[in-house]
Amino acid sequence: MSTATPKKTRSERVAAVELPPGRWTALAHNLRRGPVLLRLAICAIAAVLMWAITGGWAPPLEYHLGEIPHRDVVARVDFKVKDEEATNKAIELAMDTATAVYTQNPQLIDELKNRVQNELAQLAGAKSLDEADAAIWAQYQPDLAEGTPEPTEQERADQFLAFNKQLTEDTENKIVTALGTVLKPLEQVGILKELPNEDLATSTEIEIRHTDGEDGAVVKQLNDVLLVNVRDQVQRRLQQELPSLELANRLFARLYDDLPATLTLDDDATRKARETAAENVAPVMKEYVKGKSVLAFADTPINAAQFAELEAGHAQRLKNLTWQQTLAYSGATFGMYIALYTLCGFYIYKMEPRILRDLGRFIGVLAAVVLAVALMWLTFRYHRQAEVIPLLLFGMTMAVAYSQPLALLLSTAVTLVGVTSIGANLHEAVVLMATTAGAIIVLDSVRTRSKLLSVGFTAAGVAFFTNLGVGTLEGDPFQPTMQVALWLALWAVIAGSLMTCILPLVEKLYGVQTDLSLLELGDPAHPLLQELVRRAPGTYNHSINVASLSEAAAEAIGARGLLVRVGAYFHDIGKMLKPGYFVENQSAGGNRHDALVPAMSTLVIIAHVKDGADLARQNKLPEPIIDFIQQHHGTTLVEYFYRQATDRRENDPDASEVDESSFRYPGPKPQTKEAGVLMLADAVESASRVLVEPTPSRIENLVEELTQKRLLDGQFDECGLTLEEVRKIGDSLVKSLTAVYHGRVKYPEEKKAKTG
């Protein structure tokens, strides 16, 4: 006996109702999911990379080389800057006054002393002038005073005898002693014949080193060792040391022309001394006072010297920042990143969910963002305005890989991050945004190799006129504004050229196909298509017809018609492995499926999808084309053989149950609008072949019936097609099929001529 369930009261029933979670609760729940947390972590890593690359912990310098400030720029902090000109002058002075190093060779003095002693001995041994060596005696003749007549022969003889009488043994000893006394200092400090003309030896102070390696004296005055001054010293000392003035004068006359230059400049040592002196010079600093010192003047381009001062002041300002200020600025930077992430993230979630679903795509987009910001920061330091190149490349890449609206949004975000990191003003931000937007707007498709170059020229025109307009509104001088505009135009053209070169790389990295590559891929001479013609001509003809139908239908809803057409060419290539099992390739001889059970026939039919994908991968077809092969049947039912199996089950109760899932294609369902278009076009084209009388009404009913089946079967749930778009696709298919099966005029048969 069962117990009746007690009836609940109204309050209990109300309390038992479980409502779906609220919006914020659902959001919090989703954020705790593993894939979402992984993507948030990747976003955080990207933000940290941008922060680290661009120095997001400190404000950038607001002014740039060549910029024309609208007011005087004064120092914001007290700082000092090395005065290059004054420092260079101090270095030059130190090098010029550095002690020059000379090498002294005292042996030359000693040799001279020995020669004089030998000569005096010879002269002392001569009894008369005739016996004396004339060459030796000539060296002992002092210069005659101006106006004094030349002596006669007798006077010469008398002079020699007078000199010879003085050369007694005692006098010779005194002469030797005097020579030693007079020449000894010269052995220490040396003799310099004349002032050197080398650039190294400009100092008046020199250091003397002996040839034996010992250090000599340091002569404070270079003039002290000059030959001309040494001669005067030698003459005075000889007169002091010798008993006779005449003897002193004749001995000086002998030494006058024969005093040797014993000092030689040591280039290496002198150069080292100059370098050491230069290194010891302290930099001459120029001081700037906060709020008073003017670093750049209004309405005047900032030159290199002024920019160096601005950089020095900015560096000092950064040094003065406290850790609290650095932390606050970093927080503001990350706040901007979070705001831009949120804006772009919601758009991608609503309009481009495939990016969030595919982790590889998600990382690819973030990597492109980080790379674009980093290159903007780097190129700006190479040349102002050059930052437009990576920004344009990023915008065009996103337009090619995804869509123009997404490219515009992401490019705006990258522009904001980039101009903030380089310290650009609103003027430059507007020009960069306008230039990138102009390039993205005209980049609707790439059907020719010159397309990207024309996009670059379009962006150049936008950059040129936008900069002129904004510069005029800002009141900038015309000539510098024109110069900046020309540079921007040049960089834009270069960006277009670079994009032409890297387009194949973009296609490979992001798995997309431009119209240009699709045109090349859709060439009928492609080996796979040629093999399809040879093995399965009926399938090839079917593919050509589907391509024509699907291209028109795709263009009717604004999808990529060329992509669908090329995908249709290859969507059934798997049939070439077993062509005889497909009706379009069968002759009137019979049907191979008659010998197979429905389940086996279904496996053969379904296998053409996997076989086609394998063939495509072996022949390196791009992923978008492989997607068409895998998705053009979705998870639809192979109805013919499913009905056969059902009928057999009804006629044979002992037969096993019919599992509908085993008669369905493995999928996946169409993931893009283009794949959905191909699914309908493929089904309609095949079914239209069996129409007995393909009138417009019958074609319309056929298209409507097949469309409703796919809709009710949920085949379009994942491709983003709306009901309005499905209707437009059906209308296009009806129109195209009606044109194919249009009525023809029936011509009367020829009548045979009567004879007779």
PDB file of N, CA and C in Angstrom, residues 147-198:
ATOM      1  N   GLY A 147     131.527  95.463 -37.717  1.00  0.00           N
ATOM      2  CA  GLY A 147     132.384  96.589 -38.092  1.00  0.00           C
ATOM      3  C   GLY A 147     133.860  96.338 -37.864  1.00  0.00           C
ATOM      4  N   THR A 148     134.158  95.188 -37.217  1.00  0.00           N
ATOM      5  CA  THR A 148     135.570  94.873 -36.970  1.00  0.00           C
ATOM      6  C   THR A 148     136.165  94.242 -38.227  1.00  0.00           C
ATOM      7  N   PRO A 149     137.373  94.770 -38.703  1.00  0.00           N
ATOM      8  CA  PRO A 149     137.964  94.232 -39.933  1.00  0.00           C
ATOM      9  C   PRO A 149     138.562  92.845 -39.686  1.00  0.00           C
ATOM     10  N   GLU A 150     138.637  92.061 -40.745  1.00  0.00           N
ATOM     11  CA  GLU A 150     139.235  90.741 -40.667  1.00  0.00           C
ATOM     12  C   GLU A 150     140.724  90.883 -40.293  1.00  0.00           C
ATOM     13  N   PRO A 151     141.274  89.994 -39.407  1.00  0.00           N
ATOM     14  CA  PRO A 151     142.695  90.098 -39.008  1.00  0.00           C
ATOM     15  C   PRO A 151     143.602  89.677 -40.171  1.00  0.00           C
ATOM     16  N   THR A 152     144.788  90.222 -40.162  1.00  0.00           N
ATOM     17  CA  THR A 152     145.787  89.870 -41.184  1.00  0.00           C
ATOM     18  C   THR A 152     146.415  88.546 -40.812  1.00  0.00           C
ATOM     19  N   GLU A 153     147.273  88.038 -41.723  1.00  0.00           N
ATOM     20  CA  GLU A 153     147.948  86.771 -41.481  1.00  0.00           C
ATOM     21  C   GLU A 153     148.854  86.871 -40.250  1.00  0.00           C
ATOM     22  N   GLN A 154     149.509  88.003 -40.145  1.00  0.00           N
ATOM     23  CA  GLN A 154     150.391  88.164 -39.004  1.00  0.00           C
ATOM     24  C   GLN A 154     149.599  88.209 -37.713  1.00  0.00           C
ATOM     25  N   GLU A 155     148.498  88.894 -37.762  1.00  0.00           N
ATOM     26  CA  GLU A 155     147.659  88.976 -36.566  1.00  0.00           C
ATOM     27  C   GLU A 155     147.113  87.587 -36.198  1.00  0.00           C
ATOM     28  N   ARG A 156     146.790  86.782 -37.210  1.00  0.00           N
ATOM     29  CA  ARG A 156     146.308  85.421 -36.955  1.00  0.00           C
ATOM     30  C   ARG A 156     147.409  84.590 -36.267  1.00  0.00           C
ATOM     31  N   ALA A 157     148.632  84.773 -36.789  1.00  0.00           N
ATOM     32  CA  ALA A 157     149.747  84.018 -36.203  1.00  0.00           C
ATOM     33  C   ALA A 157     149.996  84.455 -34.771  1.00  0.00           C
ATOM     34  N   ASP A 158     149.916  85.768 -34.529  1.00  0.00           N
ATOM     35  CA  ASP A 158     150.124  86.277 -33.173  1.00  0.00           C
ATOM     36  C   ASP A 158     149.015  85.768 -32.228  1.00  0.00           C
ATOM     37  N   GLN A 159     147.796  85.742 -32.717  1.00  0.00           N
ATOM     38  CA  GLN A 159     146.679  85.264 -31.886  1.00  0.00           C
ATOM     39  C   GLN A 159     146.874  83.796 -31.510  1.00  0.00           C
ATOM     40  N   PHE A 160     147.352  82.987 -32.470  1.00  0.00           N
ATOM     41  CA  PHE A 160     147.561  81.570 -32.181  1.00  0.00           C
ATOM     42  C   PHE A 160     148.653  81.388 -31.127  1.00  0.00           C
ATOM     43  N   LEU A 161     149.773  82.161 -31.310  1.00  0.00           N
ATOM     44  CA  LEU A 161     150.863  82.026 -30.352  1.00  0.00           C
ATOM     45  C   LEU A 161     150.412  82.449 -28.957  1.00  0.00           C
ATOM     46  N   ALA A 162     149.589  83.517 -28.887  1.00  0.00           N
ATOM     47  CA  ALA A 162     149.108  83.973 -27.588  1.00  0.00           C
ATOM     48  C   ALA A 162     148.223  82.900 -26.944  1.00  0.00           C
ATOM     49  N   PHE A 163     147.378  82.263 -27.748  1.00  0.00           N
ATOM     50  CA  PHE A 163     146.497  81.216 -27.236  1.00  0.00           C
ATOM     51  C   PHE A 163     147.297  79.977 -26.841  1.00  0.00           C
ATOM     52  N   ASN A 164     148.359  79.703 -27.676  1.00  0.00           N
ATOM     53  CA  ASN A 164     149.156  78.499 -27.434  1.00  0.00           C
ATOM     54  C   ASN A 164     149.927  78.618 -26.123  1.00  0.00           C
ATOM     55  N   LYS A 165     150.366  79.846 -25.816  1.00  0.00           N
ATOM     56  CA  LYS A 165     151.112  80.042 -24.587  1.00  0.00           C
ATOM     57  C   LYS A 165     150.243  79.766 -23.350  1.00  0.00           C
ATOM     58  N   GLN A 166     148.919  79.997 -23.506  1.00  0.00           N
ATOM     59  CA  GLN A 166     148.031  79.785 -22.355  1.00  0.00           C
ATOM     60  C   GLN A 166     147.762  78.302 -22.100  1.00  0.00           C
ATOM     61  N   LEU A 167     148.048  77.472 -23.124  1.00  0.00           N
ATOM     62  CA  LEU A 167     147.743  76.046 -22.995  1.00  0.00           C
ATOM     63  C   LEU A 167     148.859  75.309 -22.273  1.00  0.00           C
ATOM     64  N   THR A 168     149.114  75.777 -21.072  1.00  0.00           N
ATOM     65  CA  THR A 168     150.077  75.057 -20.248  1.00  0.00           C
ATOM     66  C   THR A 168     149.378  73.859 -19.624  1.00  0.00           C
ATOM     67  N   GLU A 169     150.175  73.032 -18.968  1.00  0.00           N
ATOM     68  CA  GLU A 169     149.588  71.836 -18.344  1.00  0.00           C
ATOM     69  C   GLU A 169     148.599  72.226 -17.263  1.00  0.00           C
ATOM     70  N   ASP A 170     148.949  73.275 -16.563  1.00  0.00           N
ATOM     71  CA  ASP A 170     148.042  73.720 -15.506  1.00  0.00           C
ATOM     72  C   ASP A 170     146.746  74.255 -16.088  1.00  0.00           C
ATOM     73  N   THR A 171     146.886  74.998 -17.187  1.00  0.00           N
ATOM     74  CA  THR A 171     145.695  75.574 -17.823  1.00  0.00           C
ATOM     75  C   THR A 171     144.827  74.483 -18.423  1.00  0.00           C
ATOM     76  N   GLU A 172     145.476  73.484 -19.040  1.00  0.00           N
ATOM     77  CA  GLU A 172     144.693  72.381 -19.633  1.00  0.00           C
ATOM     78  C   GLU A 172     143.871  71.674 -18.556  1.00  0.00           C
ATOM     79  N   ASN A 173     144.483  71.525 -17.386  1.00  0.00           N
ATOM     80  CA  ASN A 173     143.719  70.897 -16.296  1.00  0.00           C
ATOM     81  C   ASN A 173     142.523  71.751 -15.889  1.00  0.00           C
ATOM     82  N   LYS A 174     142.751  73.059 -15.869  1.00  0.00           N
ATOM     83  CA  LYS A 174     141.641  73.952 -15.538  1.00  0.00           C
ATOM     84  C   LYS A 174     140.547  73.895 -16.605  1.00  0.00           C
ATOM     85  N   ILE A 175     140.984  73.792 -17.879  1.00  0.00           N
ATOM     86  CA  ILE A 175     139.995  73.716 -18.970  1.00  0.00           C
ATOM     87  C   ILE A 175     139.166  72.439 -18.844  1.00  0.00           C
ATOM     88  N   VAL A 176     139.856  71.325 -18.562  1.00  0.00           N
ATOM     89  CA  VAL A 176     139.133  70.051 -18.411  1.00  0.00           C
ATOM     90  C   VAL A 176     138.147  70.148 -17.254  1.00  0.00           C
ATOM     91  N   THR A 177     138.628  70.743 -16.152  1.00  0.00           N
ATOM     92  CA  THR A 177     137.739  70.892 -14.997  1.00  0.00           C
ATOM     93  C   THR A 177     136.554  71.797 -15.330  1.00  0.00           C
ATOM     94  N   ALA A 178     136.840  72.903 -16.055  1.00  0.00           N
ATOM     95  CA  ALA A 178     135.770  73.841 -16.418  1.00  0.00           C
ATOM     96  C   ALA A 178     134.759  73.168 -17.340  1.00  0.00           C
ATOM     97  N   LEU A 179     135.259  72.408 -18.322  1.00  0.00           N
ATOM     98  CA  LEU A 179     134.340  71.711 -19.229  1.00  0.00           C
ATOM     99  C   LEU A 179     133.435  70.749 -18.452  1.00  0.00           C
ATOM    100  N   GLY A 180     134.033  70.026 -17.522  1.00  0.00           N
ATOM    101  CA  GLY A 180     133.222  69.103 -16.731  1.00  0.00           C
ATOM    102  C   GLY A 180     132.173  69.828 -15.924  1.00  0.00           C
ATOM    103  N   THR A 181     132.614  70.984 -15.343  1.00  0.00           N
ATOM    104  CA  THR A 181     131.661  71.747 -14.525  1.00  0.00           C
ATOM    105  C   THR A 181     130.538  72.330 -15.382  1.00  0.00           C
ATOM    106  N   VAL A 182     130.924  72.887 -16.553  1.00  0.00           N
ATOM    107  CA  VAL A 182     129.931  73.553 -17.417  1.00  0.00           C
ATOM    108  C   VAL A 182     129.000  72.542 -18.075  1.00  0.00           C
ATOM    109  N   LEU A 183     129.520  71.419 -18.543  1.00  0.00           N
ATOM    110  CA  LEU A 183     128.711  70.462 -19.311  1.00  0.00           C
ATOM    111  C   LEU A 183     127.980  69.452 -18.430  1.00  0.00           C
ATOM    112  N   LYS A 184     128.368  69.349 -17.153  1.00  0.00           N
ATOM    113  CA  LYS A 184     127.720  68.374 -16.270  1.00  0.00           C
ATOM    114  C   LYS A 184     126.208  68.606 -16.164  1.00  0.00           C
ATOM    115  N   PRO A 185     125.746  69.859 -15.963  1.00  0.00           N
ATOM    116  CA  PRO A 185     124.282  70.052 -15.904  1.00  0.00           C
ATOM    117  C   PRO A 185     123.579  69.645 -17.193  1.00  0.00           C
ATOM    118  N   LEU A 186     124.325  69.845 -18.323  1.00  0.00           N
ATOM    119  CA  LEU A 186     123.698  69.490 -19.597  1.00  0.00           C
ATOM    120  C   LEU A 186     123.519  67.984 -19.726  1.00  0.00           C
ATOM    121  N   GLU A 187     124.409  67.246 -19.060  1.00  0.00           N
ATOM    122  CA  GLU A 187     124.232  65.794 -19.076  1.00  0.00           C
ATOM    123  C   GLU A 187     122.980  65.380 -18.299  1.00  0.00           C
ATOM    124  N   GLN A 188     122.572  66.194 -17.342  1.00  0.00           N
ATOM    125  CA  GLN A 188     121.400  65.876 -16.542  1.00  0.00           C
ATOM    126  C   GLN A 188     120.107  66.316 -17.231  1.00  0.00           C
ATOM    127  N   VAL A 189     120.057  67.573 -17.693  1.00  0.00           N
ATOM    128  CA  VAL A 189     118.802  68.113 -18.232  1.00  0.00           C
ATOM    129  C   VAL A 189     118.749  68.061 -19.747  1.00  0.00           C
ATOM    130  N   GLY A 190     119.910  68.001 -20.392  1.00  0.00           N
ATOM    131  CA  GLY A 190     119.923  67.867 -21.835  1.00  0.00           C
ATOM    132  C   GLY A 190     119.780  69.176 -22.574  1.00  0.00           C
ATOM    133  N   ILE A 191     119.775  69.043 -23.913  1.00  0.00           N
ATOM    134  CA  ILE A 191     119.697  70.198 -24.806  1.00  0.00           C
ATOM    135  C   ILE A 191     118.621  69.915 -25.859  1.00  0.00           C
ATOM    136  N   LEU A 192     117.733  70.879 -26.044  1.00  0.00           N
ATOM    137  CA  LEU A 192     116.709  70.794 -27.088  1.00  0.00           C
ATOM    138  C   LEU A 192     117.049  71.819 -28.149  1.00  0.00           C
ATOM    139  N   LYS A 193     117.249  71.324 -29.380  1.00  0.00           N
ATOM    140  CA  LYS A 193     117.730  72.214 -30.429  1.00  0.00           C
ATOM    141  C   LYS A 193     116.728  73.313 -30.725  1.00  0.00           C
ATOM    142  N   GLU A 194     115.444  72.951 -30.826  1.00  0.00           N
ATOM    143  CA  GLU A 194     114.402  73.940 -31.109  1.00  0.00           C
ATOM    144  C   GLU A 194     113.076  73.443 -30.550  1.00  0.00           C
ATOM    145  N   LEU A 195     112.095  74.346 -30.474  1.00  0.00           N
ATOM    146  CA  LEU A 195     110.785  73.948 -29.988  1.00  0.00           C
ATOM    147  C   LEU A 195     110.168  72.934 -30.947  1.00  0.00           C
ATOM    148  N   PRO A 196     109.629  71.819 -30.415  1.00  0.00           N
ATOM    149  CA  PRO A 196     109.042  70.806 -31.304  1.00  0.00           C
ATOM    150  C   PRO A 196     107.733  71.313 -31.906  1.00  0.00           C
ATOM    151  N   ASN A 197     107.465  70.852 -33.118  1.00  0.00           N
ATOM    152  CA  ASN A 197     106.218  71.242 -33.774  1.00  0.00           C
ATOM    153  C   ASN A 197     105.163  70.129 -33.713  1.00  0.00           C
ATOM    154  N   GLU A 198     105.439  69.042 -32.944  1.00  0.00           N
ATOM    155  CA  GLU A 198     104.456  67.983 -32.808  1.00  0.00           C
ATOM    156  C   GLU A 198     103.291  68.460 -31.946  1.00  0.00           C
TER     157      GLU A 198
END
